[in-house]
Amino acid sequence: MRNYLLRRIATSLLTILGIAVVVFFIVRVLPGDAAAVRAGPYANQELIDRIADKYGLNDPLHIQFFDYIGGVAQGDLGISIRTNQGVTEELLDRLPASLELAVYSVLLATAVGVSLGILAAHRQHTWTDRLARVFAVVGSAMALFWLGLLVTFFFAFRWGWFPGPVDRLAVGSEDPRTFTGFYTIDGILSGRLDITLEAFHYLALPVFTLAFVLAAPILKMVRSAMIETLESDFVRTANAIGVPQRQILFVDGFRNALIPVTTTIGIVFGFMLGGNILVEFIFSWPGIGRYAFDAITTRDLEALQGFVVFVGIMYVFLNMAIDIAYAVIDPRIRLGKGLVK
Amino acid sequence: MSLLEVRELHKSFGRGADEIPAVRGVDLELAPGETLGLVGESGCGKTTLGRMIVGLSAPTSGQILFGGEDVAGRLHEPRYRSRVQMVFQHPQSSLNPRFRVSTTLSEPARLLASESAGASSSESIRETLRLVGLGEEYLSRRSGQLSGGQQQRVAIARALMSAPDLIVLDEPTSSLDQSIRSRIISLLKDIQKSNSVSYLFISHDLSTVRRIAHRVAVMYLGRIVEISETNQLFDDPKHPYTKALLSAVPTLDPKKDTERIILEGETPNPTQLPTGCSFQDRCSLVHEACRTQSPSLANLGSSRQVECFAVQ
Amino acid sequence: MGDDDARRFDVQRVYVPEEQTRLGRWLAYMRDNPLFTIGVMLLSIFLGLAVIGPYFVGDPLRTDIAAMYSPPSTEHWFGTDEYGRDIFARSVHAARLDLSIGIVIALVAMIIGSAVGVVSGYFGGRVDEMVMRLTDILLAFPGFVLALIIVAALDESILNVVIAVAAAYVPYFIRLTRAQALVEREKEYADAARLAGNGPFRTAFRHVMPNSLRPALVSATLVTGWAVLTVAGLAFLSVGIQPPRAEWGVMVGEGAGDIITGEWWTSLFPGGMIVLAVMAFHFIGDDLTGTNT
Amino acid sequence: MSLFEATGLTVGVSGSPYPILRDVDFSVEPGEILALVGESGSGKTMAALAVMGLLPHGVTKTAGEVRIDGRNLARPDGSIDRQVGQISMIFQQPVGALNPTMRVGNQVARAIQINQELDRSAALEAAIEMIGYVGIPGPERVAKSYPHQLSGGMCQRIMIAMAVSCRPRLLIADEPTTALDVTVQAQIFELIKSLVAEIGCGVVFITHDLGAVVEMADRVAVMYGGQVMEELHADRLLDGSKHPYTRYLLESIVREVDHRVEDIGVDFTLRGCRFSHRCLLAHSRCNDFPTLEWIAHDHRLSCFAHPLDRS
């Protein structure tokens, strides 16, 4: 187990280094004149020169490379051209908003996906199962940005059930004191339940939009992993000795189906870390996705590059957490193959 | 002169503390036209030994002499490749599912063609197919359209295409039904009669080995513990492991029940072998010497060798 | 035992069904798998639209100030946008563009990915180690983000969008094919191929590779769907394909603001086209990859 | 009245007109081991699964009764009331047949709890005792292991512990040693025999190995193509069996066979006897279905061509 963890941490660090290298390659090496791209299509030569000077773009490539990697190693993701602020600080500032959205979306998607997946596997070959599969296909084919527009149109503008896409709280509402950065939790902690409720109100539509799409892969994976497990030899044994169906479904079936399901939830969460650019844009959510969108529209490559590296690093750590979860779930990984004689 | 001679062959997998010795110093000889049965339980190294002899696996140390020439590690060279072939355990997965029988057979004919196979390859393919009991109509079939027995016949034909001197048969009948198993055995015997090819017949199924082998070698934990002429071995086994193995095999003869030997425990983990004889913990004849010294194969009569202090 | 006459007899059989034709088997499969059938039908409609549709509808760029923001009617099935352009005509032209981009992306990613995957899986060793580390790194980015930064770094053209999105899916195909090649190379036929005189490269490409491609081939349908979604999503953010070109994501992006003012049709119809088209690929892909078992 | 009786078991695959089990009969007395022997496609495993009510999806029992002590366990809807604790089954792949994420002690304890009102710790204690009872040294330590840490032989002993922990009336053993080494097989055979003698349950022992039949069984039912061809005392299999298929099988073991005979598999489409297209004694009557008839007080045969009939 300890060796397993150490090896896992080593490969993670290697991957993070790789991420920095790949992004550097894409952003600094691919475009012909890096300074010109940063300066934008209407810049004059003077501006281009100034930018090249400021960001060291005239230095030899290897010097630029080591400057950059050294920065990443110290947690410095560069300086935004647009705001002239440190990219790391700006991202960390916006991270809680994104995380709050991500956590609630993944929780909802997991609840829906897992329960529908178990139901579908249990009732395989019936119409319940077919309906669940149709839901999975609709979910995975859904264009996030379109669904976001639809729910805004119906639930906010037409019926007025939920607030329109403006921010995390109503305009004029005061932010709660910061404990965790999650408004729903900070509201409770600072004794302002009204803020918690309002925060949930504003979270509802983006969370619904994301969860609708994220539930699909979870459902698919739970369903197929459960079916595979329910057809396995050891479930047949459990049946043969008369273990009750409920116990077979949840103890034998689900626990053993949990490994592939964990992977999928991890992938889904990883997708959330960067994939919510679209949703944060539609719902004017002040998170890192929205920051990335602003960086795109203003061609702020430094900020965009910082965002990508940031997302990659979070994803690597997430994967490490998943691998540790595996070891907890599966004794074959935790204990290795030691023969008891 | 013997066709094949194996000297002090070793093979280990893994490194350091995880090193698993699979074959631990094996000596063998095989004459032209002879069938040597190689029996043992799972993990005894018999398949690894077979794979080294055909060159699918490189020995850690030791010699493989083919016609007096050391070929260890050089069996992929064209001049040796055609001389040693192999038939595998699972007929279904041993044939490329995308190939028709004609393609499967023409590949060795084309790639390993020697001067002796001067005749046109399509003629020799038909002839070989006839030899294994299949008609020409099978040439255009894919392996999915063949039964298990037919697949194994094609696999045997493929091994014969390069006119080898030796075929290693790795459990060729263990995944087949009894009636088909018997037919494949008699087919192999007939081929040997007409081609005088040698077989190394690897199996855990002693009754099958008894029917085809001239001599039998018994392996336990990577070493040959007894090697003997077939009838002698079955009628009067010497090594305590051979005795237990033979008595454990269920036979059709109901009277055999009288002196059954049931071994304690299971084959130990090859990474933690004790000093001395590796069979000591399960042996009824164990004594002091077995715990400290390793026995080696010693002659016991003209046609038998046994690796045991108690019977030497 | 038994005389010769008794041995010869005509075996009688219970009704033996005739060997089904290829078409018959296909139809029987469609009957037993309704979701697959829905996928095939949807895809046929979209492919029909993409191939011949553009010849039957008007110019997707023709503006008509007189008819701006007309709601859906018999004249303009999907209504018109702020420049009075016919949304149906634009959607049909977009079908051709989006589907061909999606298919090209999936094919390019599949071809590159499976070739690398087979080499990596079959030969193993250092090469494999390097390839795996590289795919680890690439898979650490959500596909959308990776494509986004590549397009942002390159200049914006359709070719660059194809390159960027394909690059995002290459690691996926490498993983799939490598995993299968690892299984296939251990099968006995691969050993048999070596013994039949095949060198390492012949064994890898003539024996192992054709048997390792199936997962990649069936997953290509799913990837086509994802590629369409990614391209449209990028276009929605004005990355890659730009207005006024008729493209579904561009159209949804242009119509996004209209929703507040009540002109829902400008974004509803093109968005619906995206979802239906991607669903077609997923209904088929789920079936082929065995998610329906 | 036998302890266990299966009569007229007929099992079909949905969408196919040919039953894969046709009118299968067998019975077991207390303390008796009945071997179901046959090659692949003979339906021996299917017969066991039909008795257990564990047929895979798409395979259904269309007729037949299953009785324990004369009580029919087949429900009107075709499923089987397994009478949990009355019939146990052990399988071919011992390692895969145990839940990989559950300690083996808990798995045995769970089996005990199904049939006995015991709390967790008492059940675990009983489980440890049971594990020792099936001949595993150091049962406390082994109870804490996961299946992947144990050898195949040990896993099969655990399976047996689970199966006998409820003192079943009938034990079905489906090729319990095919995946094991021959020396371990001998141990498992000994164990099963001694347990049967102690518990007094009946055993249906499924195998393809005629040697194992002679070694283990009291009686043997030979199956081919989903039919029981012949049933007789295991001791008399070698010299007393009469069915052409049984003879053919035995001869393929003891005598040289002609390898040029074509490999024909089971043909389920035959109207009559499923062996008729390979049978040297077949004649036109064999296009009818031969029922299993008594030809001696301990010998049943399903053949129109057997010597008694022909003489």
mmCIF file with all atom_site columns, N, CA and C in Angstrom, chain A residues 247 251, chain D residues 102-103 105-110 112-113 116-128:
data_model
loop_
_atom_site.group_PDB
_atom_site.id
_atom_site.type_symbol
_atom_site.label_atom_id
_atom_site.label_alt_id
_atom_site.label_comp_id
_atom_site.label_asym_id
_atom_site.label_entity_id
_atom_site.label_seq_id
_atom_site.pdbx_PDB_ins_code
_atom_site.Cartn_x
_atom_site.Cartn_y
_atom_site.Cartn_z
_atom_site.occupancy
_atom_site.B_iso_or_equiv
_atom_site.pdbx_formal_charge
_atom_site.auth_seq_id
_atom_site.auth_comp_id
_atom_site.auth_asym_id
_atom_site.auth_atom_id
_atom_site.pdbx_PDB_model_num
ATOM 1  N N  . GLN A 1 247 ? -29.776 -7.926  -0.817 1.00 0.00 ? 247 GLN A N  1
ATOM 2  C CA . GLN A 1 247 ? -28.378 -7.984  -0.395 1.00 0.00 ? 247 GLN A CA 1
ATOM 3  C C  . GLN A 1 247 ? -27.469 -8.233  -1.599 1.00 0.00 ? 247 GLN A C  1
ATOM 4  N N  . VAL A 1 251 ? -24.979 -5.339  -1.820 1.00 0.00 ? 251 VAL A N  1
ATOM 5  C CA . VAL A 1 251 ? -23.700 -5.726  -1.213 1.00 0.00 ? 251 VAL A CA 1
ATOM 6  C C  . VAL A 1 251 ? -22.781 -6.354  -2.263 1.00 0.00 ? 251 VAL A C  1
ATOM 7  N N  . MET D 2 102 ? -15.019 -9.382  -0.328 1.00 0.00 ? 102 MET D N  1
ATOM 8  C CA . MET D 2 102 ? -15.553 -9.770  0.981  1.00 0.00 ? 102 MET D CA 1
ATOM 9  C C  . MET D 2 102 ? -14.633 -10.832 1.575  1.00 0.00 ? 102 MET D C  1
ATOM 10 N N  . ARG D 2 103 ? -14.294 -10.679 2.840  1.00 0.00 ? 103 ARG D N  1
ATOM 11 C CA . ARG D 2 103 ? -13.447 -11.698 3.481  1.00 0.00 ? 103 ARG D CA 1
ATOM 12 C C  . ARG D 2 103 ? -14.164 -13.038 3.473  1.00 0.00 ? 103 ARG D C  1
ATOM 13 N N  . GLY D 2 105 ? -14.291 -15.460 5.524  1.00 0.00 ? 105 GLY D N  1
ATOM 14 C CA . GLY D 2 105 ? -14.991 -15.784 6.765  1.00 0.00 ? 105 GLY D CA 1
ATOM 15 C C  . GLY D 2 105 ? -16.395 -15.193 6.770  1.00 0.00 ? 105 GLY D C  1
ATOM 16 N N  . ASN D 2 106 ? -16.492 -13.929 6.323  1.00 0.00 ? 106 ASN D N  1
ATOM 17 C CA . ASN D 2 106 ? -17.801 -13.289 6.285  1.00 0.00 ? 106 ASN D CA 1
ATOM 18 C C  . ASN D 2 106 ? -18.722 -13.954 5.277  1.00 0.00 ? 106 ASN D C  1
ATOM 19 N N  . GLN D 2 107 ? -18.125 -14.452 4.194  1.00 0.00 ? 107 GLN D N  1
ATOM 20 C CA . GLN D 2 107 ? -18.968 -15.107 3.198  1.00 0.00 ? 107 GLN D CA 1
ATOM 21 C C  . GLN D 2 107 ? -19.564 -16.393 3.753  1.00 0.00 ? 107 GLN D C  1
ATOM 22 N N  . VAL D 2 108 ? -18.737 -17.140 4.476  1.00 0.00 ? 108 VAL D N  1
ATOM 23 C CA . VAL D 2 108 ? -19.264 -18.362 5.085  1.00 0.00 ? 108 VAL D CA 1
ATOM 24 C C  . VAL D 2 108 ? -20.277 -17.992 6.168  1.00 0.00 ? 108 VAL D C  1
ATOM 25 N N  . ALA D 2 109 ? -19.946 -16.963 6.957  1.00 0.00 ? 109 ALA D N  1
ATOM 26 C CA . ALA D 2 109 ? -20.853 -16.546 8.034  1.00 0.00 ? 109 ALA D CA 1
ATOM 27 C C  . ALA D 2 109 ? -22.206 -16.142 7.450  1.00 0.00 ? 109 ALA D C  1
ATOM 28 N N  . ARG D 2 110 ? -22.174 -15.469 6.330  1.00 0.00 ? 110 ARG D N  1
ATOM 29 C CA . ARG D 2 110 ? -23.414 -15.038 5.704  1.00 0.00 ? 110 ARG D CA 1
ATOM 30 C C  . ARG D 2 110 ? -24.275 -16.241 5.324  1.00 0.00 ? 110 ARG D C  1
ATOM 31 N N  . ILE D 2 112 ? -24.239 -19.060 6.739  1.00 0.00 ? 112 ILE D N  1
ATOM 32 C CA . ILE D 2 112 ? -24.777 -19.648 7.972  1.00 0.00 ? 112 ILE D CA 1
ATOM 33 C C  . ILE D 2 112 ? -25.973 -18.840 8.464  1.00 0.00 ? 112 ILE D C  1
ATOM 34 N N  . GLN D 2 113 ? -25.849 -17.507 8.383  1.00 0.00 ? 113 GLN D N  1
ATOM 35 C CA . GLN D 2 113 ? -26.918 -16.645 8.890  1.00 0.00 ? 113 GLN D CA 1
ATOM 36 C C  . GLN D 2 113 ? -28.226 -16.788 8.119  1.00 0.00 ? 113 GLN D C  1
ATOM 37 N N  . GLN D 2 116 ? -29.721 -19.879 9.857  1.00 0.00 ? 116 GLN D N  1
ATOM 38 C CA . GLN D 2 116 ? -29.744 -19.980 11.313 1.00 0.00 ? 116 GLN D CA 1
ATOM 39 C C  . GLN D 2 116 ? -29.836 -18.594 11.911 1.00 0.00 ? 116 GLN D C  1
ATOM 40 N N  . GLU D 2 117 ? -30.623 -18.447 12.948 1.00 0.00 ? 117 GLU D N  1
ATOM 41 C CA . GLU D 2 117 ? -30.712 -17.163 13.632 1.00 0.00 ? 117 GLU D CA 1
ATOM 42 C C  . GLU D 2 117 ? -29.472 -16.990 14.496 1.00 0.00 ? 117 GLU D C  1
ATOM 43 N N  . LEU D 2 118 ? -28.485 -16.276 13.990 1.00 0.00 ? 118 LEU D N  1
ATOM 44 C CA . LEU D 2 118 ? -27.266 -16.060 14.777 1.00 0.00 ? 118 LEU D CA 1
ATOM 45 C C  . LEU D 2 118 ? -26.862 -14.613 14.616 1.00 0.00 ? 118 LEU D C  1
ATOM 46 N N  . ASP D 2 119 ? -26.253 -14.033 15.656 1.00 0.00 ? 119 ASP D N  1
ATOM 47 C CA . ASP D 2 119 ? -25.749 -12.682 15.442 1.00 0.00 ? 119 ASP D CA 1
ATOM 48 C C  . ASP D 2 119 ? -24.393 -12.750 14.751 1.00 0.00 ? 119 ASP D C  1
ATOM 49 N N  . ARG D 2 120 ? -23.906 -11.596 14.382 1.00 0.00 ? 120 ARG D N  1
ATOM 50 C CA . ARG D 2 120 ? -22.699 -11.513 13.556 1.00 0.00 ? 120 ARG D CA 1
ATOM 51 C C  . ARG D 2 120 ? -21.528 -12.311 14.109 1.00 0.00 ? 120 ARG D C  1
ATOM 52 N N  . SER D 2 121 ? -21.226 -12.072 15.397 1.00 0.00 ? 121 SER D N  1
ATOM 53 C CA . SER D 2 121 ? -19.993 -12.670 15.920 1.00 0.00 ? 121 SER D CA 1
ATOM 54 C C  . SER D 2 121 ? -20.177 -14.181 16.096 1.00 0.00 ? 121 SER D C  1
ATOM 55 N N  . ALA D 2 122 ? -21.380 -14.593 16.482 1.00 0.00 ? 122 ALA D N  1
ATOM 56 C CA . ALA D 2 122 ? -21.613 -16.028 16.607 1.00 0.00 ? 122 ALA D CA 1
ATOM 57 C C  . ALA D 2 122 ? -21.521 -16.704 15.243 1.00 0.00 ? 122 ALA D C  1
ATOM 58 N N  . ALA D 2 123 ? -22.054 -16.021 14.230 1.00 0.00 ? 123 ALA D N  1
ATOM 59 C CA . ALA D 2 123 ? -21.998 -16.586 12.882 1.00 0.00 ? 123 ALA D CA 1
ATOM 60 C C  . ALA D 2 123 ? -20.555 -16.696 12.407 1.00 0.00 ? 123 ALA D C  1
ATOM 61 N N  . LEU D 2 124 ? -19.767 -15.672 12.732 1.00 0.00 ? 124 LEU D N  1
ATOM 62 C CA . LEU D 2 124 ? -18.371 -15.692 12.310 1.00 0.00 ? 124 LEU D CA 1
ATOM 63 C C  . LEU D 2 124 ? -17.626 -16.826 13.020 1.00 0.00 ? 124 LEU D C  1
ATOM 64 N N  . GLU D 2 125 ? -17.953 -17.018 14.280 1.00 0.00 ? 125 GLU D N  1
ATOM 65 C CA . GLU D 2 125 ? -17.324 -18.106 15.015 1.00 0.00 ? 125 GLU D CA 1
ATOM 66 C C  . GLU D 2 125 ? -17.682 -19.455 14.391 1.00 0.00 ? 125 GLU D C  1
ATOM 67 N N  . ALA D 2 126 ? -18.969 -19.588 14.098 1.00 0.00 ? 126 ALA D N  1
ATOM 68 C CA . ALA D 2 126 ? -19.415 -20.817 13.445 1.00 0.00 ? 126 ALA D CA 1
ATOM 69 C C  . ALA D 2 126 ? -18.731 -20.993 12.096 1.00 0.00 ? 126 ALA D C  1
ATOM 70 N N  . ALA D 2 127 ? -18.512 -19.867 11.407 1.00 0.00 ? 127 ALA D N  1
ATOM 71 C CA . ALA D 2 127 ? -17.872 -19.925 10.092 1.00 0.00 ? 127 ALA D CA 1
ATOM 72 C C  . ALA D 2 127 ? -16.444 -20.432 10.228 1.00 0.00 ? 127 ALA D C  1
ATOM 73 N N  . ILE D 2 128 ? -15.730 -19.917 11.245 1.00 0.00 ? 128 ILE D N  1
ATOM 74 C CA . ILE D 2 128 ? -14.343 -20.343 11.447 1.00 0.00 ? 128 ILE D CA 1
ATOM 75 C C  . ILE D 2 128 ? -14.288 -21.838 11.736 1.00 0.00 ? 128 ILE D C  1
#
